Amino acid sequence: MITLYGIEWSRAKYVLFTLAELGLDFQHVRINPFEKEKNAPGYLKLNPLAQVPTLVDGDLVLTEAMAINFYLSRKYGAGKLWTDRLEDEAQIYKWSLFAVTQMETACVDLILHRKVFDAKVRNPDIIQAAEKKLVKPLEVLNNHLAGKDFLVACKFTVADINMAGVLSYALGGEFDFSPYRHVVRYLDAILSRPACRKAGIAPYSESKSAHH
């Protein structure tokens, strides 16, 4: 039995999206990374950093959302969320790591300082820096998506789950994606998938309308 620890709005949402796409049965234990439950001795044995998500699948205990998604896709999603060619597999890693290393911190900063934190601790300088940091990677992503529906191999893969999951934080943080029309089209399609809705991630169009 698969068990996933984490709460919907945390990085666990990337994994919830994958589990839903694969139609896997799993137990969901809602660990809030901002609450004391993350420091429970039983959970610290699984994740000594007291972070989420954590996946348990039989004897395997795995942390780090991207690693979990790669594992689930390769074990349960061959032919569905993965690819057969090594070159395409490399692109799955490339775009997933691109999302994490180039954009995730800025995307999370936007939602924290516009929505999550109390008004008195929100920092407009951090918001401005985050929006500036996203410009170049979004230009690269937008150019890559011209004429494409998906990131890799002309098919929906776990790379799209990882990318859309990261960018959904910026949506929640009221980032203006309109200058990146291919990214807007792409996000709307990926975040409108039934499995994404099941994972609790709002589609682009709904996120946009909620902010205007």
Rosetta silent file (secondary structure, phi, psi, omega in degrees, C-alpha in Angstrom):
SEQUENCE: MITLYGIEWSRAKYVLFTLAELGLDFQHVRINPFEKEKNAPGYLKLNPLAQVPTLVDGDLVLTEAMAINFYLSRKYGAGKLWTDRLEDEAQIYKWSLFAVTQMETACVDLILHRKVFDAKVRNPDIIQAAEKKLVKPLEVLNNHLAGKDFLVACKFTVADINMAGVLSYALGGEFDFSPYRHVVRYLDAILSRPACRKAGIAPYSESKSAHH
SCORE:     score description
SCORE:     0.000 S_00000001
   1 L     0.000  132.412  177.390    0.000    0.000    0.000 S_00000001
   2 E   -84.303  134.762  173.669    1.286    3.446   -0.934 S_00000001
   3 E  -124.349  130.337  176.855    1.157    6.125    1.745 S_00000001
   4 E  -115.286  127.488  176.298    1.735    9.796    1.001 S_00000001
   5 E  -103.923  130.603 -179.918    2.453   12.278    3.786 S_00000001
   6 L   146.162  165.312 -177.623    1.798   15.939    3.067 S_00000001
   7 L  -112.890  156.051 -168.358   -0.990   18.439    2.594 S_00000001
   8 L   -55.634  -38.353 -174.964   -2.608   19.501   -0.688 S_00000001
   9 L   -86.278   -2.627  176.606   -1.143   23.003   -0.928 S_00000001
  10 L   -86.115 -173.034  177.125    2.409   21.864   -0.135 S_00000001
  11 L   -64.241  -10.660  174.349    4.821   20.243   -2.599 S_00000001
  12 H   -61.238  -19.799 -178.589    2.818   17.086   -1.984 S_00000001
  13 H   -65.442  -29.811  175.825    0.419   18.417   -4.626 S_00000001
  14 H   -59.959  -42.460 -177.494    2.917   17.463   -7.334 S_00000001
  15 H   -74.160  -38.082  176.804    2.712   13.871   -6.110 S_00000001
  16 H   -59.558  -38.830  177.031   -1.067   13.944   -5.655 S_00000001
  17 H   -60.949  -46.909 -179.784   -1.335   14.976   -9.313 S_00000001
  18 H   -64.345  -45.756  179.082    0.841   12.017  -10.355 S_00000001
  19 H   -59.778  -39.570  179.568   -1.031    9.528   -8.190 S_00000001
  20 H   -68.279  -41.826  178.219   -4.326   10.719   -9.657 S_00000001
  21 H   -61.015  -36.640 -177.819   -3.039   10.478  -13.238 S_00000001
  22 H   -85.305   -9.228  179.325   -1.907    6.908  -12.592 S_00000001
  23 L    65.659   32.473 -176.493   -5.134    5.954  -10.835 S_00000001
  24 L   -86.630  142.217  172.014   -3.241    4.474   -7.893 S_00000001
  25 L   -79.703  136.992  179.487   -4.827    3.608   -4.564 S_00000001
  26 E  -157.367  159.083  173.112   -3.024    5.244   -1.677 S_00000001
  27 E   -96.743  132.612 -178.776   -3.419    6.410    1.890 S_00000001
  28 E  -111.334  114.381  177.458   -3.081   10.158    2.348 S_00000001
  29 E  -104.250  112.949 -172.539   -1.782   11.357    5.712 S_00000001
  30 L   -82.429   94.969  176.284   -2.156   15.137    5.866 S_00000001
  31 L   -97.975  121.168  179.413    1.017   16.478    7.473 S_00000001
  32 L   -90.740  119.500 -176.750    1.093   20.278    7.591 S_00000001
  33 L   -68.334  -10.747  178.473    4.689   21.556    7.236 S_00000001
  34 L   -99.789    2.821 -177.234    3.808   24.665    9.271 S_00000001
  35 L  -116.555  165.890 -173.945    2.390   22.725   12.242 S_00000001
  36 H   -68.080  -16.857 -178.830    3.969   20.735   15.070 S_00000001
  37 H   -59.576  -25.013  179.980    2.731   17.414   13.633 S_00000001
  38 H   -67.504  -18.222 -178.638    5.726   17.433   11.287 S_00000001
  39 H   -99.190    9.738  176.852    7.951   16.950   14.357 S_00000001
  40 L   -62.068  137.241 -176.383    6.170   13.852   15.646 S_00000001
  41 H   -52.684  -40.434 -179.756    8.783   11.148   16.392 S_00000001
  42 H   -63.258  -37.769  179.801    7.136    8.672   14.032 S_00000001
  43 H   -74.876  -36.556  179.583    7.244   11.120   11.151 S_00000001
  44 H   -63.580  -26.051  175.223   10.818   12.213   11.872 S_00000001
  45 H   -66.418  -32.780  179.687   11.889    8.584   11.419 S_00000001
  46 H   -82.465  -40.672 -176.934   10.541    8.776    7.880 S_00000001
  47 L  -136.513   90.921 -175.908   11.700   12.316    7.117 S_00000001
  48 L   -60.117  -19.833  177.494   14.413   13.611    9.485 S_00000001
  49 L   -81.863   -5.794 -179.436   14.125   17.093    7.931 S_00000001
  50 L    58.938   39.380  179.291   10.473   17.264    9.040 S_00000001
  51 L  -114.811  171.142  174.665    9.437   18.268    5.537 S_00000001
  52 L  -128.333  154.389    4.383    6.794   17.094    3.079 S_00000001
  53 L   -89.151  166.258  168.961    6.087   15.146    0.990 S_00000001
  54 E  -133.015  134.902  178.055    7.203   11.687    2.039 S_00000001
  55 E  -114.613  135.948  171.929    6.147    8.538    0.188 S_00000001
  56 E  -119.897  122.365  178.635    6.132    5.031    1.631 S_00000001
  57 E  -133.260   97.443 -173.832    5.697    2.187   -0.853 S_00000001
  58 L    65.804 -123.405 -179.784    6.342   -1.168    0.768 S_00000001
  59 L   -86.650   -6.643 -177.619    9.860   -1.048    2.178 S_00000001
  60 E   -86.746  128.201  170.651   10.746    2.114    0.276 S_00000001
  61 E  -115.770  122.390 -172.964   10.691    5.447    2.085 S_00000001
  62 E  -132.853  132.517  174.816   11.272    8.328   -0.317 S_00000001
  63 E  -113.643  174.883 -178.100   11.416   12.087    0.194 S_00000001
  64 L    77.567  113.781 -172.019   11.736   14.986   -2.299 S_00000001
  65 H   -57.694  -42.755 -177.898    8.695   15.558   -4.519 S_00000001
  66 H   -66.561  -41.647  178.349   10.519   15.301   -7.858 S_00000001
  67 H   -62.430  -40.711  177.972   12.251   12.056   -6.884 S_00000001
  68 H   -61.674  -44.586 -179.458    8.913   10.631   -5.766 S_00000001
  69 H   -66.075  -38.075  175.899    7.293   11.597   -9.068 S_00000001
  70 H   -62.846  -44.228 -179.829   10.128   10.056  -11.101 S_00000001
  71 H   -61.570  -51.279 -178.341    9.820    6.845   -9.095 S_00000001
  72 H   -60.679  -40.909 -177.508    6.041    6.580   -9.402 S_00000001
  73 H   -67.575  -38.391  179.883    6.146    7.338  -13.121 S_00000001
  74 H   -75.697  -37.421 -177.018    8.804    4.749  -13.852 S_00000001
  75 H   -78.407  -41.639 -171.519    7.323    2.038  -11.649 S_00000001
  76 H  -115.340   -9.249 -172.059    3.634    2.497  -12.380 S_00000001
  77 L  -122.516   19.123  178.880    3.434    4.795  -15.400 S_00000001
  78 L   -56.284  129.376 -177.243    5.722    3.324  -18.049 S_00000001
  79 L    86.276  -12.002  179.364    4.151    4.195  -21.379 S_00000001
  80 L  -113.220  -60.273 -178.430    1.900    6.741  -19.714 S_00000001
  81 L  -106.319   -0.597 -176.805    3.929    9.367  -17.849 S_00000001
  82 L  -119.681 -175.477 -179.013    7.380    8.208  -18.967 S_00000001
  83 L  -131.044  165.074 -179.208    9.183    7.711  -22.270 S_00000001
  84 L   -94.579  -24.866 -175.860   11.017    4.880  -23.999 S_00000001
  85 L   -92.769  136.004  178.918   13.969    6.840  -25.384 S_00000001
  86 H   -58.759  -38.168 -179.252   16.904    7.806  -23.184 S_00000001
  87 H   -62.207  -39.277  177.749   17.095   11.171  -24.950 S_00000001
  88 H   -72.367  -35.794  176.231   13.485   11.940  -24.013 S_00000001
  89 H   -60.168  -41.401  177.606   14.058   10.693  -20.471 S_00000001
  90 H   -60.682  -36.801  178.122   16.905   13.199  -20.187 S_00000001
  91 H   -68.873  -33.936  174.632   14.490   15.938  -21.239 S_00000001
  92 H   -60.357  -46.440  177.181   12.050   14.882  -18.507 S_00000001
  93 H   -63.686  -43.316 -176.219   14.821   15.359  -15.961 S_00000001
  94 H   -58.587  -51.660 -175.442   15.958   18.585  -17.611 S_00000001
  95 H   -72.649  -30.597  175.933   12.572   20.350  -17.535 S_00000001
  96 H   -67.011  -45.344  179.089   11.708   19.080  -14.064 S_00000001
  97 H   -70.124  -33.104  173.960   14.999   20.336  -12.665 S_00000001
  98 H   -58.025  -45.586  179.614   14.611   23.564  -14.644 S_00000001
  99 H   -60.469  -44.452 -176.277   11.293   24.134  -12.865 S_00000001
 100 H   -72.922  -48.176 -172.516   12.808   23.487   -9.436 S_00000001
 101 H   -79.491  -34.057 -174.924   16.151   25.240   -9.769 S_00000001
 102 H   -93.424  -24.068 -169.491   15.148   28.213  -11.910 S_00000001
 103 H  -132.776  -25.550 -169.833   11.615   28.976  -10.744 S_00000001
 104 H   -61.418  -45.651 -178.634   10.285   27.173   -7.683 S_00000001
 105 H   -58.473  -44.885  179.689   11.770   29.434   -5.000 S_00000001
 106 H   -65.702  -40.735  179.168   10.447   32.556   -6.719 S_00000001
 107 H   -62.738  -42.796  179.317    7.022   30.978   -7.268 S_00000001
 108 H   -67.569  -40.923  177.552    6.761   29.977   -3.608 S_00000001
 109 H   -57.193  -38.992 -178.682    7.943   33.427   -2.466 S_00000001
 110 H   -62.879  -46.451 -177.336    5.102   35.011   -4.451 S_00000001
 111 H   -72.991  -32.822  178.559    2.351   32.992   -2.828 S_00000001
 112 H   -66.151  -45.291 -172.388    3.884   33.299    0.649 S_00000001
 113 H   -89.733   -6.668  173.873    4.270   37.072    0.515 S_00000001
 114 H  -107.980  -23.807 -172.042    1.007   37.795   -1.280 S_00000001
 115 H  -130.590  -43.739 -167.191   -1.332   35.257    0.290 S_00000001
 116 H   -83.807  -50.023 -176.546   -0.004   33.018    3.045 S_00000001
 117 L   -69.401  152.617  171.436    1.935   35.234    5.447 S_00000001
 118 L   -59.456  147.896 -175.106    0.235   37.758    7.706 S_00000001
 119 H   -53.846  -35.723 -175.034    0.179   41.201    6.112 S_00000001
 120 H   -68.866  -19.464 -179.365    2.675   42.582    8.633 S_00000001
 121 H  -108.962    0.304  176.248    5.427   40.148    7.556 S_00000001
 122 L   -69.898  139.224 -173.948    4.852   40.279    3.797 S_00000001
 123 L  -119.314  109.514 -179.412    7.830   41.810    2.041 S_00000001
 124 H   -62.832  -27.413  177.614    7.282   43.761   -1.208 S_00000001
 125 H   -66.436  -38.684  178.074   11.002   43.606   -1.956 S_00000001
 126 H   -67.169  -39.960  176.730   10.866   39.813   -1.989 S_00000001
 127 H   -60.087  -47.055 -179.051    7.823   39.939   -4.286 S_00000001
 128 H   -62.994  -42.085  179.927    9.617   42.278   -6.685 S_00000001
 129 H   -65.812  -38.771 -179.977   12.755   40.127   -6.690 S_00000001
 130 H   -65.320  -43.205  179.968   10.735   36.961   -7.294 S_00000001
 131 H   -65.113  -37.913  178.456    8.901   38.465  -10.268 S_00000001
 132 H   -66.795  -38.890 -178.619   12.187   39.657  -11.758 S_00000001
 133 H   -65.308  -28.036 -176.725   13.771   36.232  -11.263 S_00000001
 134 H   -80.674  -17.237 -172.462   10.965   34.543  -13.229 S_00000001
 135 H   -58.843  -54.702 -174.628   11.293   36.664  -16.370 S_00000001
 136 H   -65.498  -49.707  179.287   14.209   34.907  -18.076 S_00000001
 137 H   -61.465  -34.160  178.229   13.195   31.299  -17.336 S_00000001
 138 H   -70.139  -32.635  174.015    9.636   32.033  -18.434 S_00000001
 139 H   -63.529  -43.351  178.276   10.940   33.500  -21.683 S_00000001
 140 H   -62.658  -46.708  179.927   12.906   30.282  -22.255 S_00000001
 141 H   -63.594  -42.624 -178.851    9.893   28.132  -21.394 S_00000001
 142 H   -61.647  -42.731  178.213    7.570   30.232  -23.543 S_00000001
 143 H   -64.735  -38.898  179.712    9.864   29.869  -26.565 S_00000001
 144 H   -64.883  -34.949 -174.927   10.122   26.112  -26.015 S_00000001
 145 H   -84.805   -4.476  177.460    6.334   25.730  -25.895 S_00000001
 146 L   -58.738  119.547 -179.653    5.680   27.573  -29.170 S_00000001
 147 L    76.488    9.050 -178.962    3.777   25.065  -31.287 S_00000001
 148 L  -123.053  145.523  173.862    3.895   22.423  -28.538 S_00000001
 149 L   -94.084  -24.191 -175.657    1.247   21.059  -26.185 S_00000001
 150 L  -136.395  165.457 -175.644    3.736   19.292  -23.895 S_00000001
 151 L   -74.506  -37.275 -168.070    7.331   19.679  -22.775 S_00000001
 152 E  -133.050  134.010  166.434    8.763   16.362  -23.968 S_00000001
 153 L    57.302   25.318  176.839    8.237   13.930  -26.844 S_00000001
 154 L    56.975   29.247  178.322    4.881   15.403  -27.937 S_00000001
 155 E  -146.077  158.316  177.577    3.119   13.617  -25.078 S_00000001
 156 L   -72.167  124.072  179.037    1.961   14.295  -21.529 S_00000001
 157 L  -132.606  177.862  178.386    4.664   13.180  -19.085 S_00000001
 158 H   -63.494  -21.915  175.826    5.623   13.658  -15.473 S_00000001
 159 H   -61.243  -36.750  179.105    7.686   16.659  -16.620 S_00000001
 160 H   -70.168  -36.733  175.458    4.413   18.480  -17.310 S_00000001
 161 H   -61.689  -46.989 -177.420    3.107   17.581  -13.856 S_00000001
 162 H   -65.302  -43.811 -178.977    6.274   18.904  -12.253 S_00000001
 163 H   -65.198  -49.937 -177.945    6.369   22.100  -14.302 S_00000001
 164 H   -65.602  -34.643  177.670    2.695   22.966  -13.868 S_00000001
 165 H   -62.072  -45.161  178.079    2.867   22.142  -10.166 S_00000001
 166 H   -62.805  -48.567 -176.415    5.724   24.592   -9.637 S_00000001
 167 H   -68.817  -21.211  178.333    4.095   27.352  -11.686 S_00000001
 168 H   -63.140  -26.221  175.145    0.788   26.900   -9.869 S_00000001
 169 H   -65.116  -40.932  178.458    2.411   28.589   -6.860 S_00000001
 170 H   -66.668  -35.388  174.618    3.016   31.691   -8.950 S_00000001
 171 H   -59.446  -47.010  178.441   -0.613   31.569  -10.090 S_00000001
 172 H   -63.835  -25.784  178.168   -1.681   31.522   -6.463 S_00000001
 173 L   -92.071   17.778  173.252    0.706   34.420   -5.898 S_00000001
 174 L    61.729   31.531  175.453   -1.044   36.522   -8.569 S_00000001
 175 L   -70.548  140.248 -179.695    1.846   36.510  -11.019 S_00000001
 176 L   -88.105  103.157 -179.509    0.907   38.014  -14.390 S_00000001
 177 L   -86.321   -4.049 -170.348    1.598   35.318  -16.992 S_00000001
 178 L   -56.178  -30.361  177.515   -0.032   37.247  -19.841 S_00000001
 179 L   -67.856  -11.191 -175.085    3.272   38.222  -21.555 S_00000001
 180 L  -115.691   76.991 -168.314    3.966   34.495  -21.996 S_00000001
 181 H   -65.921  -31.514  177.870    1.085   33.388  -24.174 S_00000001
 182 H   -71.205  -35.234  176.284    2.394   29.882  -24.881 S_00000001
 183 H   -66.852  -40.871  178.269    2.886   29.311  -21.159 S_00000001
 184 H   -59.615  -48.625  179.877   -0.670   30.548  -20.498 S_00000001
 185 H   -60.536  -45.144 -179.387   -2.095   28.132  -23.073 S_00000001
 186 H   -62.005  -50.140 -179.287    0.035   25.292  -21.715 S_00000001
 187 H   -61.132  -40.761 -179.987   -0.849   25.914  -18.072 S_00000001
 188 H   -60.111  -41.804 -179.577   -4.540   26.143  -18.844 S_00000001
 189 H   -69.369  -46.664 -176.375   -4.449   22.740  -20.548 S_00000001
 190 H   -69.012  -43.964 -176.574   -2.336   20.954  -17.928 S_00000001
 191 H   -77.967   -6.045  175.578   -4.088   22.418  -14.879 S_00000001
 192 L   -94.693   -1.499  178.915   -7.513   21.640  -16.368 S_00000001
 193 L   -64.225  142.009 -179.527   -6.843   17.894  -16.461 S_00000001
 194 H   -54.451  -39.086 -179.602   -9.266   15.917  -14.248 S_00000001
 195 H   -65.437  -33.069  178.526   -6.381   14.431  -12.253 S_00000001
 196 H   -68.551  -42.995  176.315   -5.065   17.909  -11.521 S_00000001
 197 H   -60.205  -40.261  179.589   -8.456   19.012  -10.228 S_00000001
 198 H   -62.940  -32.555  179.215   -8.539   15.865   -8.097 S_00000001
 199 L   -77.672   -7.728  176.247   -5.174   16.873   -6.637 S_00000001
 200 L    88.050   19.657  177.929   -6.676   20.227   -5.620 S_00000001
 201 L  -100.746  124.618 -176.293   -4.748   22.475   -8.018 S_00000001
 202 L   -73.122  140.609  174.275   -6.902   25.171   -9.602 S_00000001
 203 L   -61.368  157.688 -178.592   -6.831   25.562  -13.409 S_00000001
 204 H   -55.933  -46.962 -175.752   -5.141   28.651  -14.794 S_00000001
 205 H   -61.898  -37.824  178.967   -8.409   30.250  -15.919 S_00000001
 206 H   -72.062  -39.534  178.269   -9.970   29.835  -12.470 S_00000001
 207 H   -62.897  -41.345 -179.660   -6.867   31.114  -10.702 S_00000001
 208 H   -64.688  -45.159 -177.726   -6.790   34.136  -12.981 S_00000001
 209 H   -66.867  -28.724 -179.500  -10.458   34.970  -12.499 S_00000001
 210 H   -71.857  -17.828 -175.541  -10.116   34.666   -8.749 S_00000001
 211 L  -102.444    1.105 -176.815   -7.444   37.390   -8.774 S_00000001
 212 L  -131.536    0.000    0.000   -9.263   39.960  -10.894 S_00000001
